Short mmCIF file of C-alpha atoms in Angstrom, two decimals:
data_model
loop_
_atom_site.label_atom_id
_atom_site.label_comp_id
_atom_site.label_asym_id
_atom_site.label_seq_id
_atom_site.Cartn_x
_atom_site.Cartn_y
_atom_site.Cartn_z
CA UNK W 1 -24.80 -93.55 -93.96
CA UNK W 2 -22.94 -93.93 -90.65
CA UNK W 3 -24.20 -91.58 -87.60
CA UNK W 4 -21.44 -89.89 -86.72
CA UNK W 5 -19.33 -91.35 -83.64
CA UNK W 6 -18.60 -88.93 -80.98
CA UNK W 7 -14.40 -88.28 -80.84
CA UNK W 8 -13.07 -86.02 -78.18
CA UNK W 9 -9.95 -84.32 -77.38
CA UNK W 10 -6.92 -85.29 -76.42
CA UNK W 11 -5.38 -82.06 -74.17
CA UNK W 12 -4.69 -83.12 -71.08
CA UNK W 13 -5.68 -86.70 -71.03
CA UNK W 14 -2.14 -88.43 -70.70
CA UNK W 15 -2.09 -87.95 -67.35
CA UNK W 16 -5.37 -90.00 -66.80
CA UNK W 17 -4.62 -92.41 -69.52
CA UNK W 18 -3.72 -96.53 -68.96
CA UNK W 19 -1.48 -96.14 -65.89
CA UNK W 20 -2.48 -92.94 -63.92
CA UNK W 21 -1.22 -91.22 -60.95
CA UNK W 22 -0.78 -92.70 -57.86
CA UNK W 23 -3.25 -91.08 -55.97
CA UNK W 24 -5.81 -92.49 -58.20
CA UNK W 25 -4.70 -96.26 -58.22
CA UNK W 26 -7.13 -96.90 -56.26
CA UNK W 27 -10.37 -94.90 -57.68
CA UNK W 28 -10.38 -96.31 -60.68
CA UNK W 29 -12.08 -98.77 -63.15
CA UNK W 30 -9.64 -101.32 -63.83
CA UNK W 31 -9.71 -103.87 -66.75
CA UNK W 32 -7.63 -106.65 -67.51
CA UNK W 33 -6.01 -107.06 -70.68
CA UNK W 34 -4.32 -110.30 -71.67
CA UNK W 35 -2.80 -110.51 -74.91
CA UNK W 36 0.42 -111.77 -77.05
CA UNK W 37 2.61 -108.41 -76.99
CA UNK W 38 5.84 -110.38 -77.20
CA UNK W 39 5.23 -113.41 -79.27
CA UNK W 40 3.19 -111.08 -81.50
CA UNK W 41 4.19 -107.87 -81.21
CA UNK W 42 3.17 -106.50 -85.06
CA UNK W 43 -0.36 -107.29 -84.67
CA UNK W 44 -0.42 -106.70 -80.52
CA UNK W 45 1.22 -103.26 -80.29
CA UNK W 46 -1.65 -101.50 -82.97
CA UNK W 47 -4.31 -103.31 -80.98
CA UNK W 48 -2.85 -101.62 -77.69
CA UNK W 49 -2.10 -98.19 -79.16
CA UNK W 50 -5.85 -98.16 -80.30
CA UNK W 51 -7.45 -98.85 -76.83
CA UNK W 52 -4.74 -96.07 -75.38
CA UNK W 53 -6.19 -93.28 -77.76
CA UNK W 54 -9.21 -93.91 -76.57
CA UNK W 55 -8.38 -94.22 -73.07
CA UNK W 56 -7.30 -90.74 -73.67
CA UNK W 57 -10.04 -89.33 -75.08
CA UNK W 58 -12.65 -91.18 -72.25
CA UNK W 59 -10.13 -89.73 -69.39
CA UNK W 60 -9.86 -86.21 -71.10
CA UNK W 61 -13.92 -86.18 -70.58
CA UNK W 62 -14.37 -87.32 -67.40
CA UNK W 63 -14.08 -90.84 -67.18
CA UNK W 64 -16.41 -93.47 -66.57
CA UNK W 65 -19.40 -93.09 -63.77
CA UNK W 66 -17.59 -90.50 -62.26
CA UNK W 67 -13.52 -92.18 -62.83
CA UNK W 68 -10.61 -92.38 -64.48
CA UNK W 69 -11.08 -95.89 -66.99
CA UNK W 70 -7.40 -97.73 -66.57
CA UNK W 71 -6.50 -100.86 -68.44
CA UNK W 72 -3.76 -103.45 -67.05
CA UNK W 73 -2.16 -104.47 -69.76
CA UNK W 74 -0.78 -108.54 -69.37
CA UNK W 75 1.33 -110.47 -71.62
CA UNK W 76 0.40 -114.21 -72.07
CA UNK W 77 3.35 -115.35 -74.24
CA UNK W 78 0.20 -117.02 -76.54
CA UNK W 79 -0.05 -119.75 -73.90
CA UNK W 80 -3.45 -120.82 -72.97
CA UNK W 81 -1.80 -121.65 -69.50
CA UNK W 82 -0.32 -118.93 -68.70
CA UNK W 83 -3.18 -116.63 -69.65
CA UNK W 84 -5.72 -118.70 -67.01
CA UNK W 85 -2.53 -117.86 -64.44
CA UNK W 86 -2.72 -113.93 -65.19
CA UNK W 87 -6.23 -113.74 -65.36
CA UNK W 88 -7.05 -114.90 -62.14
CA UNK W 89 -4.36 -112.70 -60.63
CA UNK W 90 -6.12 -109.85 -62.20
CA UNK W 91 -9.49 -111.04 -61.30
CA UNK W 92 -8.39 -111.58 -57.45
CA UNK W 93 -5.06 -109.48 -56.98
CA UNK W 94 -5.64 -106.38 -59.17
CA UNK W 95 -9.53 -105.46 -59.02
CA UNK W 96 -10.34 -105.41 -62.32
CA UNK W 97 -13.67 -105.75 -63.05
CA UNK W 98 -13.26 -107.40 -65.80
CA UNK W 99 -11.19 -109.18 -68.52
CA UNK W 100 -10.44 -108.76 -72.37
CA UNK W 101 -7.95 -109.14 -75.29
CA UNK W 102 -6.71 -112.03 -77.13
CA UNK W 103 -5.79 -112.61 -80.52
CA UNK W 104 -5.28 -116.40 -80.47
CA UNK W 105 -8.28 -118.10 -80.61
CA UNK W 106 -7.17 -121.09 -78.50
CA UNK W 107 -6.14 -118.36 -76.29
CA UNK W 108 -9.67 -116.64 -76.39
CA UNK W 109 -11.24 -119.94 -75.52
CA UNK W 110 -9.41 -120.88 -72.28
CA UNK W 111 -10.17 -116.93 -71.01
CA UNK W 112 -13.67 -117.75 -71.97
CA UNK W 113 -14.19 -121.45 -69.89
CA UNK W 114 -12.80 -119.33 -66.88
CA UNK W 115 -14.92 -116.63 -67.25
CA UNK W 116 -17.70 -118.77 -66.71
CA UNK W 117 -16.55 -121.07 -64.40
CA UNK W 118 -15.71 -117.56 -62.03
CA UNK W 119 -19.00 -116.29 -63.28
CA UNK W 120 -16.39 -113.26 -64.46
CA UNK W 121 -17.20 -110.95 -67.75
CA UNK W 122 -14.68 -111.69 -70.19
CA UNK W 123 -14.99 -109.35 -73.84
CA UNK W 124 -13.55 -111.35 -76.79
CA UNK W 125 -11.93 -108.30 -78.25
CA UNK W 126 -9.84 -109.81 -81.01
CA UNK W 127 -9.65 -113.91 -81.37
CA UNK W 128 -11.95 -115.06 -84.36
CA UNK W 129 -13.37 -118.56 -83.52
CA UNK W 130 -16.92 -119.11 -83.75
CA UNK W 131 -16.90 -121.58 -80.90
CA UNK W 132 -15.96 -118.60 -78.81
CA UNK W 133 -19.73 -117.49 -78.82
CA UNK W 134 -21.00 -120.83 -80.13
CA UNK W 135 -20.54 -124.10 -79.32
CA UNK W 136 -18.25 -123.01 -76.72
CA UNK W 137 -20.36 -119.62 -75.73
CA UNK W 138 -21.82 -119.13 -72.40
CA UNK W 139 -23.47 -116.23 -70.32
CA UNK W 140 -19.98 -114.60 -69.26
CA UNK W 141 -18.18 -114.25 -72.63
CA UNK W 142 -18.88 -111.68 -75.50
CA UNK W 143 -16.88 -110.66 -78.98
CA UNK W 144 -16.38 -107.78 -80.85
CA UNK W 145 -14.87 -108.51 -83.85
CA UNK W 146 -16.11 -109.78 -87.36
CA UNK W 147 -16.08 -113.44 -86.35
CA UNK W 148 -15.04 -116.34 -88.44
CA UNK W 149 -18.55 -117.61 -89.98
CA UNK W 150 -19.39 -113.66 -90.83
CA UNK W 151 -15.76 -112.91 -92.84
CA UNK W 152 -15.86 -116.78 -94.34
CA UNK W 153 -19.69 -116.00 -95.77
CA UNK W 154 -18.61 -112.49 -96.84
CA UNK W 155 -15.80 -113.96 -99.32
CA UNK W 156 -17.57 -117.01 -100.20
CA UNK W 157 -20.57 -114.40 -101.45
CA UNK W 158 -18.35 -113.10 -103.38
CA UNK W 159 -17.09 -116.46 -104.59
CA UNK W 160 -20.15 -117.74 -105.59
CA UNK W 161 -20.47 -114.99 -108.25
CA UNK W 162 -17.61 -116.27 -109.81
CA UNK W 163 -17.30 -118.91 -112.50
CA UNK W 164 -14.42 -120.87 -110.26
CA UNK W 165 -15.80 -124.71 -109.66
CA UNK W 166 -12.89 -126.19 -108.61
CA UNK W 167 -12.03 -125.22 -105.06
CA UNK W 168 -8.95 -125.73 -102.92
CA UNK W 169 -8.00 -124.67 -99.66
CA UNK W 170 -5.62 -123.98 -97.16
CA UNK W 171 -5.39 -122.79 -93.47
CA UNK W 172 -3.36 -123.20 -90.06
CA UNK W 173 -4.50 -126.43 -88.39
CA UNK W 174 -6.21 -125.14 -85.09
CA UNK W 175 -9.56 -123.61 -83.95
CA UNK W 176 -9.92 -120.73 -86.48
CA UNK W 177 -8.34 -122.28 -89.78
CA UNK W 178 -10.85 -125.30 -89.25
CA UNK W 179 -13.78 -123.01 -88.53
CA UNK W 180 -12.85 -120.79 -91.36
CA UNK W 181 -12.67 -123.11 -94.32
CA UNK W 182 -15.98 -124.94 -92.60
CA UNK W 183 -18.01 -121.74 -92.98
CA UNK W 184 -16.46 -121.04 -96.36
CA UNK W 185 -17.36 -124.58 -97.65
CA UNK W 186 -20.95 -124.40 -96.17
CA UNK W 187 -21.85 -121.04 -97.50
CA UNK W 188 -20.41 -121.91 -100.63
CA UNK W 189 -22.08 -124.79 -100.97
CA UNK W 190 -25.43 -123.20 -100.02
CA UNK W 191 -25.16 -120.59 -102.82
CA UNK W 192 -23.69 -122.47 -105.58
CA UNK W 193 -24.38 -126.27 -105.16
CA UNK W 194 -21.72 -127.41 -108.08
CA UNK W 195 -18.86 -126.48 -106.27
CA UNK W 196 -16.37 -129.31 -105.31
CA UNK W 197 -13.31 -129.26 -103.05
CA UNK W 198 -10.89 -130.84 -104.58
CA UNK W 199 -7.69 -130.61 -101.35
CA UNK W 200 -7.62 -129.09 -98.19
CA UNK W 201 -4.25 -128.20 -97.08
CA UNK W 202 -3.42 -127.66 -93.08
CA UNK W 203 -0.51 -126.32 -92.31
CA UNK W 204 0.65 -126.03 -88.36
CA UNK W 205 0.14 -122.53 -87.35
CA UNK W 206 3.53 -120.40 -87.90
CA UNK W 207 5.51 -123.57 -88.87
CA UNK W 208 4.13 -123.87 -92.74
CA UNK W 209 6.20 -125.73 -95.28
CA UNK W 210 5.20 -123.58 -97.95
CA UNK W 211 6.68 -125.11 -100.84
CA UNK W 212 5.08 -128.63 -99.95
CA UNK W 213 1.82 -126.90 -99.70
CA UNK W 214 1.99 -125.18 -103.14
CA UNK W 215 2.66 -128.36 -104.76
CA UNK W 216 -0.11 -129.80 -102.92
CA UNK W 217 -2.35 -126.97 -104.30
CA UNK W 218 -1.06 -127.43 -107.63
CA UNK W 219 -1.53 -131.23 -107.99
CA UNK W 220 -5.53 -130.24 -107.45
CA UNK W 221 -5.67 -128.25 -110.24
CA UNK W 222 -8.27 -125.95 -108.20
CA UNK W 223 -9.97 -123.37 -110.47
CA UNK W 224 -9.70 -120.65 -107.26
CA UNK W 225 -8.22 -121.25 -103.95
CA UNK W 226 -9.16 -120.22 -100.24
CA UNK W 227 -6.68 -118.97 -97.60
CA UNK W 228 -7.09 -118.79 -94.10
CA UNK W 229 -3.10 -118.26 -94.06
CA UNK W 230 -1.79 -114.90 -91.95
CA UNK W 231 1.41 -113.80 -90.33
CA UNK W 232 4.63 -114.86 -91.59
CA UNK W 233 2.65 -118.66 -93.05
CA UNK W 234 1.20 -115.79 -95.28
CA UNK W 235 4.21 -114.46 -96.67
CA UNK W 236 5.87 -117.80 -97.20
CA UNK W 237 2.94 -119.15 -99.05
CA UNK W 238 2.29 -115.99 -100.88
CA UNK W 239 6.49 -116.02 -102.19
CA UNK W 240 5.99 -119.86 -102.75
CA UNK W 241 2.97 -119.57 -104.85
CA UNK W 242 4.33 -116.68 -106.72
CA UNK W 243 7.47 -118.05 -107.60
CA UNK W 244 5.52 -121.64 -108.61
CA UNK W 245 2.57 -119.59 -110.36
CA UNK W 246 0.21 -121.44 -108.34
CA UNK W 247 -1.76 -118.05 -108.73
CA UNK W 248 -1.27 -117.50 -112.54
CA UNK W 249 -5.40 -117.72 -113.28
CA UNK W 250 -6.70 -118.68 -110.49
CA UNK W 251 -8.81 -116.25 -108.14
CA UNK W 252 -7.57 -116.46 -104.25
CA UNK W 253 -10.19 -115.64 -101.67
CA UNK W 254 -8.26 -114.83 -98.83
CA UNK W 255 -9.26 -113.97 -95.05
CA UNK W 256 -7.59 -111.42 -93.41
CA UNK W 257 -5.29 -110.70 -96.54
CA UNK W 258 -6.27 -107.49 -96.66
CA UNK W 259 -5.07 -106.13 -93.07
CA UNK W 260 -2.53 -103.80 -93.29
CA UNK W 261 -1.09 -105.74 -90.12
CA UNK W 262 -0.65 -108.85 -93.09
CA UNK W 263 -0.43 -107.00 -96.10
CA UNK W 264 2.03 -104.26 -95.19
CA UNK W 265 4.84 -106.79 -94.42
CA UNK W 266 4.72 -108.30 -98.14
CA UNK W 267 6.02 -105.31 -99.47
CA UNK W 268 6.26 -105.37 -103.57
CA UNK W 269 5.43 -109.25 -103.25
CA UNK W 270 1.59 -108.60 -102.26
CA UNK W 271 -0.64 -110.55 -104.40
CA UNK W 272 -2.71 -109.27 -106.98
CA UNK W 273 -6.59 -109.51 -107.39
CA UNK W 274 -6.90 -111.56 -104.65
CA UNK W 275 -10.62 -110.95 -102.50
CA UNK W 276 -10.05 -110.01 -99.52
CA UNK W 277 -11.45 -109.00 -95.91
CA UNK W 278 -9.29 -106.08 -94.55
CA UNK W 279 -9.06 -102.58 -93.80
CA UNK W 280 -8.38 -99.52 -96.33
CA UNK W 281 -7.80 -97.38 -94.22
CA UNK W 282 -5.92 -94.93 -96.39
CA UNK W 283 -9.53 -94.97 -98.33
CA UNK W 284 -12.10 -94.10 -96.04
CA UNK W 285 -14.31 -91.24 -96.37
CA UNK W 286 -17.64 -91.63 -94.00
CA UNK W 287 -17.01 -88.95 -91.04
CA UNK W 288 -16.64 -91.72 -88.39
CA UNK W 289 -13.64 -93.43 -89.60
CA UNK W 290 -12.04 -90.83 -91.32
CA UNK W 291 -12.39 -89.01 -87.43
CA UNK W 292 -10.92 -91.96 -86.24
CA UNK W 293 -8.06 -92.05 -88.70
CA UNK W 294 -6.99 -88.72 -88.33
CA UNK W 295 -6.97 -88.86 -84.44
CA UNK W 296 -5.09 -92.01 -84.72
CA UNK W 297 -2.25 -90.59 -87.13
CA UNK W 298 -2.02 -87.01 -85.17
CA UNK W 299 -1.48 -88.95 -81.77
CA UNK W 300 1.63 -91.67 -83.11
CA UNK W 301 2.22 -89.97 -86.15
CA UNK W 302 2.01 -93.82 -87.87
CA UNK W 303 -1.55 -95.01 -89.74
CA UNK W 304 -3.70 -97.66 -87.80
CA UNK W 305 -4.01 -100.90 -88.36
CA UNK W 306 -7.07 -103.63 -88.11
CA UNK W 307 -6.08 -103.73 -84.29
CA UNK W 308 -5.90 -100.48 -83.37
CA UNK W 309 -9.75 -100.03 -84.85
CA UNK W 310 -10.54 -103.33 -82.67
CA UNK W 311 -8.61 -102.10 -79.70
CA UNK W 312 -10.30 -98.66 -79.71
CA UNK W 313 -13.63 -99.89 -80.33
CA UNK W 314 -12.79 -102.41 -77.44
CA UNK W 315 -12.30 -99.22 -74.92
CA UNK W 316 -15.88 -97.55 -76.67
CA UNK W 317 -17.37 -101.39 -75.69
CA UNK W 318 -16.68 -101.25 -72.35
CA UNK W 319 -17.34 -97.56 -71.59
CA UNK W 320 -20.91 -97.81 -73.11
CA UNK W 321 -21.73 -100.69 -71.41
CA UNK W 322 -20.48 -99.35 -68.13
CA UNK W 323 -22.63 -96.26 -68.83
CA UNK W 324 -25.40 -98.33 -69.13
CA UNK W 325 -25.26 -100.54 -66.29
CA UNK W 326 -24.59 -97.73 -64.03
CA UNK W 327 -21.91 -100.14 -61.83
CA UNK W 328 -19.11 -101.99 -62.34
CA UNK W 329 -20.33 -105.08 -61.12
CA UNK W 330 -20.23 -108.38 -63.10
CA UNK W 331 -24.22 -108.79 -63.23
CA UNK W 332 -25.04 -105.55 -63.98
CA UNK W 333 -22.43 -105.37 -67.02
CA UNK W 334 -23.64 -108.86 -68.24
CA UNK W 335 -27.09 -107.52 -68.55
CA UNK W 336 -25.85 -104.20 -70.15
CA UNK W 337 -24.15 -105.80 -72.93
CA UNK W 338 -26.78 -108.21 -73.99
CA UNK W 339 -27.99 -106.19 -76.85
CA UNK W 340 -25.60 -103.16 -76.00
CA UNK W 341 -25.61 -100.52 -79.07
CA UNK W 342 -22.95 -98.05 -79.98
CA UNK W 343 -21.33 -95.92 -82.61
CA UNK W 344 -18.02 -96.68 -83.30
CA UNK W 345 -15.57 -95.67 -86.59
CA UNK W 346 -17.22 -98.15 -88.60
CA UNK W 347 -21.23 -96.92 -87.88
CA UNK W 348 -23.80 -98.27 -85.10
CA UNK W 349 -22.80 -101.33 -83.64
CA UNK W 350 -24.92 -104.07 -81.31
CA UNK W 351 -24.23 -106.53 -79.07
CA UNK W 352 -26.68 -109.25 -79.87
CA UNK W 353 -28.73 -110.93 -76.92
CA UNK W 354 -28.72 -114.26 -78.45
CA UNK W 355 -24.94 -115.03 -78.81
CA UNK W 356 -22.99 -112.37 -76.94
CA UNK W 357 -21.81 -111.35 -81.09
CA UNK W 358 -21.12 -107.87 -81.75
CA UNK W 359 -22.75 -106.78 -85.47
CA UNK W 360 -18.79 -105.33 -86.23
CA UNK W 361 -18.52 -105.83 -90.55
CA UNK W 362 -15.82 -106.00 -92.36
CA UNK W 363 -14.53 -104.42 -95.54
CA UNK W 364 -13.98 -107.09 -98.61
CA UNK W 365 -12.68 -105.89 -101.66
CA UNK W 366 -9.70 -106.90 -104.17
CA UNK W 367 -5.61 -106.87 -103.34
CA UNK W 368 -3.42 -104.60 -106.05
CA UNK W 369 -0.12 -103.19 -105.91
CA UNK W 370 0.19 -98.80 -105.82
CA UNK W 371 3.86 -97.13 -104.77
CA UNK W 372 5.45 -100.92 -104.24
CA UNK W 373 2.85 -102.00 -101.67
CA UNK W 374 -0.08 -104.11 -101.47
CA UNK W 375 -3.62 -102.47 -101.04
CA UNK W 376 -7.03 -102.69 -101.08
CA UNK W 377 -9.31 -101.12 -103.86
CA UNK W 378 -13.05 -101.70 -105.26
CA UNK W 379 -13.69 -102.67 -101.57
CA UNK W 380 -17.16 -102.16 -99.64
CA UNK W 381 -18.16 -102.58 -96.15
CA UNK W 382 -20.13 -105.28 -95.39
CA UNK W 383 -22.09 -105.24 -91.97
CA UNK W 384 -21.87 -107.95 -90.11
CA UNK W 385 -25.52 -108.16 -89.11
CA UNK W 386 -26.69 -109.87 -92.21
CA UNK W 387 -23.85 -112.31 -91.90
CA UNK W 388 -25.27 -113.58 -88.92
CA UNK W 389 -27.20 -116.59 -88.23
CA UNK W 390 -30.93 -116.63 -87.55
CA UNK W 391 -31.63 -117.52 -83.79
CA UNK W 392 -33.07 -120.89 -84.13
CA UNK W 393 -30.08 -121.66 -85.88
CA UNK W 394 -27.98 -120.06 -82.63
CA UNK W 395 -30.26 -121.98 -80.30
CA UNK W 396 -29.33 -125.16 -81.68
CA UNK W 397 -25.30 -124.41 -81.90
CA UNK W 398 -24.94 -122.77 -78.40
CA UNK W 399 -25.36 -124.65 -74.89
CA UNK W 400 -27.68 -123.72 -72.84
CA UNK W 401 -26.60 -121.17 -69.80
#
């Protein structure tokens, strides 16, 4: 069902790839890439060793418009602040062309105020906040990834098919958690009009006191629950709420469960028959992704993660719409990825016009345990283009530009 996306070699290429020789420093297309590779390094590193491959491949044939493609790799500690700091020293002092990257959404959103106060393309490669693109989008700033509304609609679809009345939730108190269980509740709502919420639980980000929160949960008496929980909040909640049986007949819907970046570090305590957004990985079978896959596990001899899909898609972005625009400068890529299309490992992909949103799915299907770790079975791909809103419904969310 997906055209096949078009993988090269690798022979040669490491020469070309990320840093490059000397001699070329200066004729080639740079692009800045901010993101949290110390403060989180599990979910960072995949991301970066996704755009690399591909780096690789793009350098083995050619390049871009007629050079090597190099990527200047930042770390922003997951400070807003100090993210504003490197990218104008990469916008000013290091010639890139552009800026991506970002897993944080708070992160995200500073980049993306910047970028259009310096009039400066900015691609939202990882953070999830609808805002981004939103009620915070403007003309300079687009995303790639499956953004918070699309994933939130996808699981409460799958909610409302469910006999669960009773809802609870719980989710990191910033920009994405909020967004997520807002969409969830909406959608929800929309499909099946009895639902109530009986608690909303919001934990700070990384600093959850799990047991308080299960007890919380409990006291509800929720028929099924939502998490927005990741990281190591996720595997504190998911011990708590095994050990209390918080789970014991309930159905948890949870976003971003299913990444093997998340789901991988629970071990034999992954939760079972949860619904989940994710990545199988280890499942696919289409020609793109399995391509991808087996590119991915011959070059680090390790299995990809969520990120290292974004992060290679991220380098496919950027190359198409540089092909298209013919030039590397700011205008002329702007108008090139309004509406950009692509394959990528996951089928066709497009840049919408409207919002800057890329039509990236996601894969939703149901947490069980095989060889003492979590996984993903009985899941489908869901693309994200009829997750989307209409555009009236854009038009009245985002400012004008």
């Amino acid at each position: 069902m997906h055209r096949k996306t078009f993988l090269k070699g690798l022979v040669g290429a490491a020469a070309l790839a990320v840093t490059g020789l000397p001699a070329l420093a200066q004729d080639t297309i740079k692009i800045g890439e901010i993101n949290h590779y110390k403060r989180m390094a599990a979910f960072a590193e995949p991301y970066k060793m996704g755009i690399e491959l591909a780096l690789e491949e793009v350098n083995a044939a050619g390049g871009v418009l007629g050079k090597p493609l190099e990527f200047i790799f930042r770390d922003d500690q997951g400070e807003p602040g100090e993210a504003i700091k490197i990218a104008e020293e990469l916008m000013t002092r290091d010639g890139a062309v552009m800026l991506t990257g970002t897993i944080l959404s708070n992160v995200g959103l500073a980049i993306s105020s910047l970028a259009a106060e310096k009039k400066y393309l900015y691609l939202a490669s990882e953070p999830l906040a609808d805002s981004i693109v939103w009620a915070s989008g403007n003309d300079y700033t687009f995303r790639l990834r499956t953004s918070t509304y699309m994933q939130a609609a996808m699981l409460a679809e799958a909610a409302a098919q469910s006999d669960a009345v009773r809802y609870a939730t719980i989710a990191p108190n910033y920009a994405y958690g909020k967004e997520a269980v807002e969409a969830f509740k909406k959608v929800l709502t929309n499909l099946k009009p009895d639902v109530e919420f009986v608690t909303e639980q919001w934990p700070a980000l990384f600093k959850i006191d799990a047991g308080a929160e299960v007890q919380a949960l409990e006291r509800s008496k929720p028929d099924a629950i939502f998490n927005v929980t990741f990281g190591t909040d996720l595997a504190k909640f998911v011990r708590e709420g095994t050990t209390r049986g918080v789970f014991d007949g309930r159905t948890v819907f949870g976003m971003l469960t299913g990444e093997p970046e998340y789901l991988d570090p629970l071990g034999e305590e992954a939760p079972e028959g949860w619904i989940v957004t994710g990545y199988p990985w280890y499942d696919v079978s289409d020609d793109a992704n399995t391509a991808f896959v087996e590119a991915y596990q011959a070059r680090y001899n390790d299995y990809p993660r969520i990120g290292s899909l974004v992060g290679y898609m991220t380098v496919q972005s950027i190359q198409a719409a540089l092909e298209k625009a013919g030039s590397t400068e700011t205008e002329a890529l702007k108008a090139a990825f309004k509406g950009l299309e692509l394959d990528t490992p996951v089928g066709p992909i497009t840049y919408r016009a409207i919002d800057h949103q890329a039509t990236m799915g996601a894969f939703v299907g149901t947490t069980t345990l095989k060889d003492g770790k979590g996984v993903m079975v009985d899941w489908t791909y869901k693309d994200g283009a009829d997750y989307l809103p209409s555009d009236d419904e854009v038009r009245a969310m985002r400012p004008a530009n």
